Amino acid sequence: MHDLIEALEQKRASARIGGGQTRIDSQHAKGKLTARERIEVLLDEGSFEEYDMFVEHRCADFGMEEQKIPGDGVVTGHGTINGRLVYVFSKDFTVFGGSLSRAHAEKIVKVQQMAVKNGAPVIGIFDAGGARIQEGVDSLAGYADIFMENVLSSGVIPQISVIMGPCAGGDVYSPALTDFIFMVKDTSYMYVTGPDVVKTVTNEEVTHETLGGASVHAKKSGVVDGAFENDIEALTQIRRLIDYLPASNREKPPVRPVHDTFDRQEMSLDTLVPPNPNTPYDMKELITKVVDEGDFFEVSPQFGGNIICGFGRIEGSTVGVVANQPMTLAGVLDIDASRKAARFVRFCDCFNIPVVTFVDVPGFMPGTKQEYGGLIKHGAKLLFAYAEATVPKVTVITRKAYGGAYDVMSSKHLRGDVNYAWPTAEIAVMGAKGAVEIIFRKEAGDPEKLAARTKEYETNFANPYVAAKRGYIDDIIMPHNTRKRVATALRTLKNKSLTNPWKKHDNIPL
Ligand code: HXC
């Protein structure tokens, strides 16, 4: 018996060493943790239980039958994050560059299926060179199996991808199908085809970083939802994110003990909106003053900065916050902001997370760049997302709510449940200056008359009372009481029941 136990220990030790100490050292020298070290940081201490440690590839081409490493380049299993079950797979770059064989894919599919069956999130850690070239089409089949599971799991369990090294070719599409992607700065890059292929096909000269580094995807493409300084920071932040999320669509968001009183007043909010309607202010100040203990997990902070999306808690329960940011492009809705917020609202709706929306929006971004880029369709995504969402929706208009953007931003007309405005709100078809220039075009040569018209428009329309008279907003609230009013609204919506008409699925303007 003793021998058998020793043999098992030896086999385990050999699996744990992956591609060997030299490759582990090289991983460390690049500033990266190994697949197993990452799991240790991500999960609660001692909670990881591994599956398929002894799985080997079945490839017999190119001398591969002589090169078998138990585990075959991916570490899979489950564990807990602050006591809650999660499934995890972590690519091991020290084993054939983390490349994907059929057997490697089967391991990932196994945890994906278990996660759906048991209603728990899947976290995938990527550090790999794509398809196992020696396996050819078997590798492609393996990728497709993973994609299929990603799609079937979408909206059922949260799926999170963390890119911590190369992520190229077939490896990019699984993360792209998941709910959130995060990257590590400097050590990770993500692209469909690498710099060499780019050079051959388009003659462009690019580096890994300029083609698919964290700064590219977190700022320009919007493919990823956040970029972190190093492996440890990324994994710690994923733990934080998981704390906000329900484990599956069968659950309500987790409720955490809270020491913040629900009716905490914030007198400073009474002066947050500056007297000049064109002066920006930081919407994040409002968010952090409303959510529990100022704790806010922002998603995609560097992309589409004119809209803020993220998770906070009110009375211990998770809420998704969407807010126009007057500090960036005056909070206008453009393509990036619309796409970003639409996806976020849909995530919240999938997972029973109420959406709190703070509105200060001057409209949609004008211009050929936006129109040629399809602003109509992208703006419609956000409209669609809010309209179809059946989770509790609480809206507070702090200042501008102009035109179509007023409709889009969780208005009453899109089934907003409780819609408030601050006394500083201006709910109108457009700003006073633009409105007057159109309806009094004939008086354009008379600046005095025009100024009087503008004043008249401001008095009559640049306020919340016209909308309030019609019931389009439910109340005009004191800014300092915003937390209390939002919290109370959410209390009343705890048992909200609303379903959309039966359909196979909708046809959101993609
Ligand atoms: C098999 C691979 C591999 C792969 C790397 N390795 N990629 N083995 N299949 N795809 C092995 C290397 O042979 C090497 O083995 C070890 O991993 C480390 O690789 P290095 O090249 O030494 O590391 P580095 O210099 O850091 O470069 C990393 C890399 C590079 C940029 C990822 O390895 C690379 O370009 N790999 C190929 C990427 C690629 O073209 N993949 C196929 C994409 S096509 P030793 O034994 O020396 O340690 C694809 C299609 C799928 O994925 C589509 C499905 C939809």
Coordinates of C-alpha atoms and ligand atoms in Angstrom, one line a residue:
M1 CA 0.0 0.0 0.0
H2 CA 2.8 2.3 1.0
D3 CA 4.4 1.8 -2.4
L4 CA 1.1 2.6 -4.2
I5 CA 0.7 5.8 -2.3
E6 CA 4.3 6.8 -3.1
A7 CA 3.8 6.0 -6.7
L8 CA 0.7 8.3 -6.8
E9 CA 2.7 11.0 -5.0
Q10 CA 5.4 10.7 -7.7
K11 CA 3.0 10.9 -10.5
R12 CA 1.4 13.9 -9.0
A13 CA 4.7 15.6 -8.5
S14 CA 5.6 15.0 -12.1
A15 CA 2.3 16.5 -13.2
R16 CA 2.8 19.5 -11.0
I17 CA 6.2 20.3 -12.5
G18 CA 4.6 20.7 -15.9
G19 CA 7.1 21.5 -18.6
G20 CA 10.0 21.4 -16.1
Q21 CA 11.9 23.8 -13.8
T22 CA 13.8 25.5 -16.6
R23 CA 10.5 26.6 -18.3
I24 CA 9.0 27.5 -14.9
D25 CA 12.1 29.7 -14.3
S26 CA 11.7 31.3 -17.7
Q27 CA 8.0 32.0 -16.9
H28 CA 9.1 33.7 -13.7
A29 CA 11.8 35.6 -15.5
K30 CA 9.1 37.1 -17.7
G31 CA 7.3 38.4 -14.6
K32 CA 4.5 35.7 -14.9
L33 CA 3.3 33.2 -12.4
T34 CA 2.8 29.6 -13.4
A35 CA -0.6 28.1 -14.1
R36 CA -0.8 26.5 -10.7
E37 CA 0.5 29.6 -8.8
R38 CA -2.2 31.6 -10.5
I39 CA -4.9 29.2 -9.2
E40 CA -3.4 29.5 -5.7
V41 CA -3.7 33.3 -5.8
L42 CA -7.2 33.2 -7.3
L43 CA -8.8 30.7 -5.0
D44 CA -9.3 30.5 -1.2
E45 CA -6.3 28.8 0.4
G46 CA -6.4 25.0 0.1
S47 CA -9.8 25.0 -1.7
F48 CA -8.5 23.9 -5.1
E49 CA -9.4 20.4 -6.2
E50 CA -7.9 19.3 -9.5
Y51 CA -9.4 17.2 -12.2
D52 CA -7.7 15.3 -15.0
M53 CA -4.2 15.7 -13.7
F54 CA -3.1 12.6 -15.5
V55 CA -4.7 13.3 -18.9
E56 CA -2.2 13.0 -21.8
H57 CA -2.5 13.9 -25.5
R58 CA -3.1 11.1 -28.0
C59 CA -1.1 12.6 -30.8
A60 CA 1.3 10.2 -32.5
D61 CA 2.6 12.5 -35.3
F62 CA 5.9 14.5 -35.4
G63 CA 7.3 12.3 -32.6
M64 CA 4.7 13.5 -30.1
E65 CA 4.2 9.9 -28.8
E66 CA 7.6 10.4 -27.1
Q67 CA 6.6 13.7 -25.5
K68 CA 3.8 13.3 -23.1
I69 CA 3.4 15.6 -20.1
P70 CA 0.6 14.7 -17.6
G71 CA -2.1 17.3 -17.6
D72 CA -1.3 18.3 -21.2
G73 CA -0.9 22.0 -20.7
V74 CA -3.9 23.0 -18.8
V75 CA -4.8 22.8 -15.0
T76 CA -8.5 22.4 -14.4
G77 CA -10.7 21.9 -11.4
H78 CA -12.8 23.8 -8.8
G79 CA -12.4 25.7 -5.6
T80 CA -13.9 28.6 -3.8
I81 CA -13.6 32.4 -3.8
N82 CA -14.6 33.7 -0.4
G83 CA -16.4 30.5 0.2
R84 CA -18.4 30.4 -3.1
L85 CA -17.8 27.7 -5.7
V86 CA -16.1 28.5 -9.0
Y87 CA -14.7 26.3 -11.7
V88 CA -11.3 27.2 -13.2
F89 CA -9.0 26.3 -16.0
S90 CA -5.5 27.7 -16.2
K91 CA -3.3 27.2 -19.3
D92 CA 0.2 26.1 -18.6
F93 CA 2.6 27.8 -20.9
T94 CA 5.5 25.5 -19.8
V95 CA 3.8 22.6 -21.5
F96 CA 3.9 22.9 -25.3
G97 CA 3.4 26.6 -24.9
G98 CA 0.0 26.0 -23.4
S99 CA -1.2 25.0 -26.9
L100 CA -4.5 23.2 -27.3
S101 CA -4.7 19.5 -28.1
R102 CA -7.9 17.5 -28.2
A103 CA -7.3 16.1 -24.8
H104 CA -6.5 19.6 -23.4
A105 CA -9.8 20.8 -24.9
E106 CA -11.7 17.9 -23.3
K107 CA -10.5 18.9 -19.9
I108 CA -11.8 22.5 -20.4
V109 CA -15.1 21.3 -21.7
K110 CA -15.5 19.0 -18.7
V111 CA -15.2 21.9 -16.2
Q112 CA -17.4 24.1 -18.4
Q113 CA -20.2 21.5 -18.3
M114 CA -19.8 20.9 -14.6
A115 CA -20.1 24.6 -14.0
V116 CA -23.4 24.8 -15.8
K117 CA -24.8 21.7 -14.1
N118 CA -23.9 23.0 -10.7
G119 CA -24.6 26.7 -11.3
A120 CA -21.1 28.2 -10.7
P121 CA -18.9 30.7 -12.6
V122 CA -16.1 29.6 -14.8
I123 CA -12.8 31.5 -14.8
G124 CA -10.4 30.8 -17.6
I125 CA -6.7 31.9 -17.4
F126 CA -5.0 32.2 -20.8
D127 CA -1.3 32.0 -21.5
A128 CA -0.9 29.9 -24.7
G129 CA 0.3 29.7 -28.2
G130 CA -3.0 28.7 -29.9
A131 CA -3.8 25.4 -31.6
R132 CA -1.3 22.5 -30.9
I133 CA 0.2 22.6 -34.3
Q134 CA 1.1 18.9 -34.3
E135 CA -2.5 17.9 -33.8
G136 CA -4.0 19.8 -36.7
V137 CA -7.7 19.4 -37.2
D138 CA -8.2 17.7 -33.8
S139 CA -7.1 20.9 -32.2
L140 CA -9.6 22.9 -34.2
A141 CA -12.3 20.4 -33.2
G142 CA -11.3 20.9 -29.6
Y143 CA -11.6 24.7 -29.9
A144 CA -15.0 24.4 -31.4
D145 CA -16.2 22.2 -28.5
I146 CA -15.1 24.9 -26.1
F147 CA -16.8 27.6 -28.1
M148 CA -20.0 25.6 -28.1
E149 CA -19.9 25.3 -24.3
N150 CA -19.2 29.1 -24.0
V151 CA -22.2 29.9 -26.1
L152 CA -24.5 27.5 -24.3
S153 CA -23.3 28.8 -20.9
S154 CA -23.8 32.4 -21.9
G155 CA -26.4 34.0 -19.7
V156 CA -26.5 30.8 -17.5
I157 CA -23.3 31.2 -15.5
P158 CA -20.9 34.1 -15.4
Q159 CA -17.8 33.4 -17.5
I160 CA -14.6 35.3 -17.0
S161 CA -11.4 35.3 -18.9
V162 CA -8.0 36.5 -17.8
I163 CA -5.3 36.9 -20.3
M164 CA -1.8 36.5 -18.7
G165 CA 0.5 35.8 -21.6
P166 CA 0.1 35.2 -25.3
C167 CA -3.5 34.6 -26.4
A168 CA -3.5 34.1 -30.2
G169 CA -5.3 32.3 -33.0
G170 CA -7.9 29.9 -31.7
D171 CA -7.4 31.0 -28.1
V172 CA -8.9 34.4 -28.6
Y173 CA -12.5 33.3 -29.4
S174 CA -13.3 31.6 -26.2
P175 CA -12.5 34.7 -24.1
A176 CA -14.5 36.8 -26.7
L177 CA -17.6 34.7 -26.0
T178 CA -17.3 35.2 -22.2
D179 CA -18.8 38.0 -20.1
F180 CA -15.6 39.7 -19.1
I181 CA -12.0 39.7 -20.2
F182 CA -9.1 41.1 -18.3
M183 CA -5.5 41.4 -19.3
V184 CA -2.2 42.0 -17.6
K185 CA -0.1 44.9 -18.8
D186 CA 3.2 44.3 -20.6
T187 CA 3.1 40.4 -20.3
S188 CA -0.1 39.6 -22.2
Y189 CA -1.2 40.2 -25.8
M190 CA -4.2 39.1 -27.7
Y191 CA -4.8 38.9 -31.5
V192 CA -6.2 36.7 -34.1
T193 CA -3.1 36.7 -36.2
G194 CA 0.4 37.7 -35.0
P195 CA 2.8 40.3 -36.3
D196 CA 4.5 38.0 -38.8
V197 CA 1.2 37.2 -40.5
V198 CA 0.2 40.8 -40.4
K199 CA 3.5 41.7 -42.2
T200 CA 2.9 39.1 -44.9
V201 CA -0.7 40.0 -45.6
T202 CA -0.9 43.7 -45.1
N203 CA 2.8 44.7 -45.1
E204 CA 2.2 46.5 -41.7
E205 CA 5.0 46.4 -39.2
V206 CA 3.7 45.9 -35.7
T207 CA 4.9 44.6 -32.4
H208 CA 3.0 42.2 -30.1
E209 CA 2.2 45.1 -27.9
T210 CA 1.0 47.6 -30.5
L211 CA -1.0 44.9 -32.2
G212 CA -2.7 43.3 -29.2
G213 CA -1.3 44.6 -25.9
A214 CA -3.4 45.4 -22.9
S215 CA -3.4 49.1 -23.7
V216 CA -4.7 48.4 -27.2
H217 CA -7.6 46.3 -26.0
A218 CA -8.4 48.2 -22.8
K219 CA -8.4 51.6 -24.5
K220 CA -8.9 51.3 -28.3
S221 CA -10.7 48.1 -29.3
G222 CA -12.7 47.7 -26.1
V223 CA -12.2 44.0 -26.4
V224 CA -11.1 43.7 -22.7
D225 CA -12.8 45.1 -19.7
G226 CA -9.7 46.0 -17.7
A227 CA -5.9 45.9 -17.6
F228 CA -3.9 45.2 -14.5
E229 CA -0.3 45.8 -13.5
N230 CA 0.6 42.2 -12.8
D231 CA -0.7 38.7 -12.3
I232 CA -1.4 39.2 -8.6
E233 CA -3.4 42.4 -9.0
A234 CA -5.4 40.8 -11.8
L235 CA -6.3 37.7 -9.8
T236 CA -7.1 39.7 -6.7
Q237 CA -9.4 41.9 -8.7
I238 CA -11.2 38.9 -10.2
R239 CA -11.8 37.7 -6.7
R240 CA -13.4 41.1 -6.0
L241 CA -15.5 40.9 -9.1
I242 CA -16.8 37.4 -8.3
D243 CA -18.0 38.7 -4.9
Y244 CA -20.5 40.9 -6.8
L245 CA -21.9 38.2 -9.0
P246 CA -24.6 35.6 -8.5
A247 CA -23.3 32.1 -9.2
S248 CA -25.8 31.5 -12.0
N249 CA -29.0 32.9 -13.5
R250 CA -31.0 30.8 -11.1
E251 CA -29.7 33.0 -8.2
K252 CA -30.2 36.5 -7.0
P253 CA -27.0 38.5 -6.5
P254 CA -25.2 37.7 -3.2
V255 CA -26.0 39.9 -0.2
R256 CA -23.1 41.0 1.9
P257 CA -23.2 42.3 5.5
V258 CA -23.2 46.1 5.4
H259 CA -22.4 48.8 7.9
D260 CA -23.5 51.7 5.7
T261 CA -27.0 53.1 6.6
F262 CA -29.5 53.0 3.8
D263 CA -30.6 56.6 4.4
R264 CA -27.1 58.1 4.6
Q265 CA -27.4 61.7 3.4
E266 CA -24.6 63.3 1.4
M267 CA -25.0 67.1 1.6
S268 CA -22.1 67.6 -0.8
L269 CA -24.3 66.2 -3.6
D270 CA -26.5 69.3 -3.4
T271 CA -23.6 71.2 -5.0
L272 CA -22.2 68.6 -7.3
V273 CA -23.9 70.0 -10.4
P274 CA -22.2 73.3 -11.3
P275 CA -24.4 76.4 -12.0
N276 CA -23.1 76.5 -15.6
P277 CA -24.7 73.6 -17.6
N278 CA -21.6 73.3 -19.7
T279 CA -19.2 72.8 -16.8
P280 CA -18.3 69.2 -16.3
Y281 CA -18.3 67.4 -12.9
D282 CA -17.3 63.9 -11.9
M283 CA -20.2 61.5 -12.0
K284 CA -18.0 59.0 -10.2
E285 CA -18.3 61.1 -7.1
L286 CA -22.1 60.6 -7.2
I287 CA -21.7 56.9 -7.7
T288 CA -19.3 56.3 -4.9
K289 CA -21.4 58.5 -2.6
V290 CA -24.5 56.4 -3.3
V291 CA -23.2 52.8 -3.2
D292 CA -22.4 51.0 0.0
E293 CA -19.1 52.2 1.6
G294 CA -18.0 53.8 -1.7
D295 CA -17.0 50.4 -3.1
F296 CA -17.4 50.4 -6.8
F297 CA -15.9 47.9 -9.3
E298 CA -15.7 49.7 -12.6
V299 CA -15.8 47.7 -15.9
S300 CA -13.8 49.0 -18.9
P301 CA -12.7 52.2 -17.2
Q302 CA -10.4 53.2 -20.1
F303 CA -12.8 52.5 -23.0
G304 CA -15.8 54.7 -23.8
G305 CA -15.0 56.9 -20.8
N306 CA -18.1 59.0 -21.5
I307 CA -20.2 56.3 -19.9
I308 CA -19.4 54.6 -16.6
C309 CA -20.4 51.0 -16.0
G310 CA -19.7 48.9 -13.0
F311 CA -20.9 47.1 -9.9
G312 CA -21.7 48.4 -6.5
R313 CA -23.9 47.4 -3.7
I314 CA -27.0 49.0 -2.1
E315 CA -28.0 47.6 1.3
G316 CA -25.5 44.8 0.7
S317 CA -27.0 43.7 -2.6
T318 CA -25.3 44.0 -5.9
V319 CA -26.5 46.6 -8.4
G320 CA -25.1 47.4 -11.9
V321 CA -24.5 51.1 -12.3
V322 CA -24.6 52.9 -15.6
A323 CA -23.9 56.6 -15.7
N324 CA -23.0 59.2 -18.2
Q325 CA -19.7 60.9 -17.4
P326 CA -19.8 64.7 -18.1
M327 CA -16.0 64.8 -17.6
T328 CA -15.4 62.9 -20.9
L329 CA -17.0 64.3 -24.1
A330 CA -19.7 65.9 -22.0
G331 CA -21.1 62.4 -21.4
V332 CA -22.3 62.1 -25.0
L333 CA -23.5 58.7 -26.3
D334 CA -21.2 57.6 -29.1
I335 CA -20.5 54.2 -30.6
D336 CA -18.1 53.0 -27.9
A337 CA -20.2 54.2 -25.0
S338 CA -23.4 52.6 -26.5
R339 CA -21.7 49.3 -27.1
K340 CA -20.1 49.2 -23.8
A341 CA -23.2 50.0 -21.8
A342 CA -25.5 47.8 -23.9
R343 CA -23.4 44.8 -23.1
F344 CA -23.2 45.7 -19.5
V345 CA -27.0 46.2 -19.1
R346 CA -27.5 42.8 -20.8
F347 CA -25.1 41.1 -18.4
C348 CA -27.0 42.5 -15.5
D349 CA -30.3 41.4 -17.0
C350 CA -29.1 37.9 -17.5
F351 CA -28.0 37.6 -13.9
N352 CA -30.9 39.3 -12.0
I353 CA -28.8 42.3 -11.1
P354 CA -30.8 45.5 -10.8
V355 CA -29.6 48.5 -12.9
V356 CA -29.2 51.9 -11.4
T357 CA -28.8 54.6 -14.1
F358 CA -27.5 58.1 -13.5
V359 CA -28.2 60.4 -16.4
D360 CA -26.5 63.5 -17.7
V361 CA -26.5 63.2 -21.4
P362 CA -26.4 65.9 -24.1
G363 CA -27.5 63.4 -26.8
F364 CA -25.8 61.2 -29.4
M365 CA -22.5 62.2 -30.9
P366 CA -22.8 64.0 -34.2
G367 CA -20.4 63.6 -37.1
T368 CA -19.4 61.5 -40.1
K369 CA -17.1 59.3 -38.1
Q370 CA -19.9 58.2 -35.9
E371 CA -22.5 57.9 -38.7
Y372 CA -20.1 56.0 -41.0
G373 CA -19.3 53.8 -38.0
G374 CA -22.9 52.8 -37.6
L375 CA -23.9 54.9 -34.6
I376 CA -27.6 54.3 -35.5
K377 CA -27.2 50.5 -35.0
H378 CA -24.8 50.8 -32.0
G379 CA -27.0 53.4 -30.2
A380 CA -29.9 51.0 -30.9
K381 CA -28.1 48.3 -29.0
L382 CA -28.3 50.3 -25.8
L383 CA -31.9 51.2 -26.4
F384 CA -32.7 47.6 -27.0
A385 CA -30.8 46.4 -23.9
Y386 CA -32.6 48.8 -21.6
A387 CA -36.0 48.1 -23.2
E388 CA -35.8 44.3 -23.0
A389 CA -34.3 44.3 -19.5
T390 CA -36.8 43.0 -16.9
V391 CA -34.6 43.5 -13.8
P392 CA -35.4 46.4 -11.5
K393 CA -34.5 49.6 -13.2
V394 CA -34.0 52.8 -11.1
T395 CA -33.0 56.0 -12.9
V396 CA -31.9 59.4 -11.6
I397 CA -31.5 62.3 -14.0
T398 CA -29.0 64.7 -12.5
R399 CA -28.7 67.3 -15.3
K400 CA -29.2 66.9 -19.1
A401 CA -31.5 64.3 -20.6
Y402 CA -31.8 65.5 -24.1
G403 CA -33.5 64.0 -27.1
G404 CA -33.2 60.4 -28.1
A405 CA -30.6 59.9 -25.4
Y406 CA -33.3 60.7 -22.8
D407 CA -35.4 57.9 -24.1
V408 CA -32.5 55.5 -24.2
M409 CA -31.1 56.0 -20.7
S410 CA -33.6 53.8 -18.9
S411 CA -36.5 56.2 -19.3
K412 CA -40.0 55.5 -18.0
H413 CA -40.9 54.8 -21.6
L414 CA -38.5 51.8 -21.7
R415 CA -40.1 50.4 -18.6
G416 CA -37.9 52.2 -16.1
D417 CA -39.5 51.2 -12.8
V418 CA -38.7 54.3 -10.7
N419 CA -37.4 57.4 -12.4
Y420 CA -36.2 60.4 -10.4
A421 CA -34.8 63.7 -11.3
W422 CA -32.7 66.2 -9.4
P423 CA -34.0 69.8 -9.4
T424 CA -31.0 70.6 -11.7
A425 CA -32.4 68.2 -14.4
E426 CA -33.1 69.5 -17.9
I427 CA -35.3 67.1 -19.7
A428 CA -35.9 68.4 -23.2
V429 CA -35.6 67.6 -26.8
M430 CA -32.3 69.4 -27.0
G431 CA -30.3 72.2 -25.3
A432 CA -31.7 75.7 -25.3
K433 CA -29.2 77.2 -27.8
G434 CA -29.7 74.5 -30.4
A435 CA -33.5 74.5 -30.0
V436 CA -33.7 78.3 -30.4
E437 CA -31.5 78.4 -33.4
I438 CA -33.8 76.0 -35.2
I439 CA -37.2 77.1 -34.2
F440 CA -36.4 80.8 -34.4
R441 CA -34.1 80.6 -37.4
K442 CA -35.7 83.7 -38.9
E443 CA -34.5 85.7 -35.9
A444 CA -30.9 84.6 -36.3
G445 CA -29.7 88.1 -37.2
D446 CA -31.0 89.6 -34.0
P447 CA -28.8 88.4 -31.1
E448 CA -30.9 90.2 -28.5
K449 CA -34.1 88.5 -29.6
L450 CA -32.3 85.2 -29.8
A451 CA -31.0 85.6 -26.2
A452 CA -34.5 86.4 -25.0
R453 CA -35.8 83.3 -26.8
T454 CA -33.1 81.2 -25.3
K455 CA -33.9 82.4 -21.8
E456 CA -37.6 81.7 -22.4
Y457 CA -36.7 78.1 -23.6
E458 CA -34.5 77.6 -20.5
T459 CA -37.2 78.7 -18.2
N460 CA -39.9 76.7 -19.8
F461 CA -38.1 73.5 -20.8
A462 CA -34.7 73.2 -19.2
N463 CA -36.1 71.8 -16.0
P464 CA -37.6 68.6 -14.6
Y465 CA -41.1 69.9 -14.1
V466 CA -42.5 69.4 -17.6
A467 CA -41.6 65.7 -17.5
A468 CA -42.8 65.5 -13.9
K469 CA -46.2 67.0 -14.8
R470 CA -46.7 64.2 -17.3
G471 CA -45.5 61.4 -14.9
Y472 CA -42.5 60.6 -17.0
I473 CA -40.5 61.0 -13.8
D474 CA -41.9 59.8 -10.5
D475 CA -40.4 62.5 -8.3
I476 CA -38.0 65.3 -8.1
I477 CA -35.6 64.4 -5.3
M478 CA -33.1 66.2 -3.1
P479 CA -29.6 65.3 -4.3
H480 CA -28.5 64.7 -0.7
N481 CA -31.1 62.0 -0.3
T482 CA -30.2 60.1 -3.5
R483 CA -28.9 57.0 -1.7
K484 CA -32.0 56.7 0.5
R485 CA -34.4 57.2 -2.5
V486 CA -32.6 54.7 -4.7
A487 CA -32.3 52.2 -1.8
T488 CA -36.0 52.5 -1.0
A489 CA -36.9 52.1 -4.7
L490 CA -34.9 48.9 -4.9
R491 CA -36.6 47.6 -1.7
T492 CA -40.0 48.1 -3.4
L493 CA -38.7 46.2 -6.5
K494 CA -37.3 43.2 -4.6
N495 CA -40.2 41.0 -5.9
K496 CA -40.6 42.6 -9.3
S497 CA -42.1 40.3 -11.8
L498 CA -42.0 41.1 -15.4
T499 CA -41.6 38.8 -18.4
N500 CA -41.2 39.6 -22.1
P501 CA -43.4 37.9 -24.8
W502 CA -42.3 34.4 -25.7
K503 CA -39.8 34.2 -28.5
K504 CA -37.0 31.9 -29.5
H505 CA -34.6 34.7 -29.0
D506 CA -34.6 38.4 -29.8
N507 CA -32.8 40.0 -32.7
I508 CA -30.7 42.8 -31.1
P509 CA -29.1 45.0 -33.7
L510 CA -25.6 43.5 -33.6
Ligands
HXC1 C1 2.8 23.5 -30.3 C2 3.9 25.3 -29.4 C3 2.9 26.2 -29.9 C4 1.8 25.6 -30.7 C5 4.3 27.3 -28.8 N1 4.7 26.1 -28.7 N2 3.2 27.4 -29.6 N3 3.8 24.0 -29.5 N4 1.8 24.3 -30.8 N5 0.9 26.4 -31.2 C6 5.9 25.5 -28.0 C7 7.2 25.9 -28.6 O1 7.5 24.9 -29.6 C8 8.1 25.9 -27.4 O2 8.4 24.6 -27.1 C9 7.2 26.4 -26.3 O3 5.9 26.2 -26.7 C10 7.4 27.9 -26.0 O4 7.3 28.6 -27.2 P1 8.3 29.7 -27.7 O5 8.1 30.0 -29.1 O6 9.7 29.3 -27.3 O7 7.9 30.9 -26.7 P2 7.9 32.5 -27.0 O8 9.2 32.9 -27.6 O9 7.5 33.1 -25.7 O10 6.7 32.7 -28.1 C11 5.4 32.4 -27.7 C12 4.5 32.5 -29.0 C13 5.1 31.5 -30.1 C14 4.5 33.9 -29.5 C15 3.1 32.0 -28.6 O11 5.4 30.3 -29.4 C16 4.2 31.3 -31.2 O12 4.1 32.2 -32.1 N6 3.6 30.1 -31.3 C17 2.8 29.8 -32.4 C18 1.5 30.5 -32.4 C19 0.6 30.1 -33.5 O13 0.8 30.4 -34.7 N7 -0.4 29.2 -33.1 C20 -1.3 28.6 -34.0 C21 -2.4 29.6 -34.2 S1 -3.5 28.9 -35.4 P3 9.8 24.2 -26.3 O14 9.8 22.7 -26.3 O15 10.9 24.8 -27.1 O16 9.7 24.8 -25.0 C22 -4.8 28.6 -34.4 C23 -6.0 28.2 -35.2 C24 -7.1 27.7 -34.3 O17 -4.8 28.7 -33.2 C25 -8.4 28.3 -34.9 C26 -9.6 27.8 -34.1 C27 -10.8 28.7 -34.3

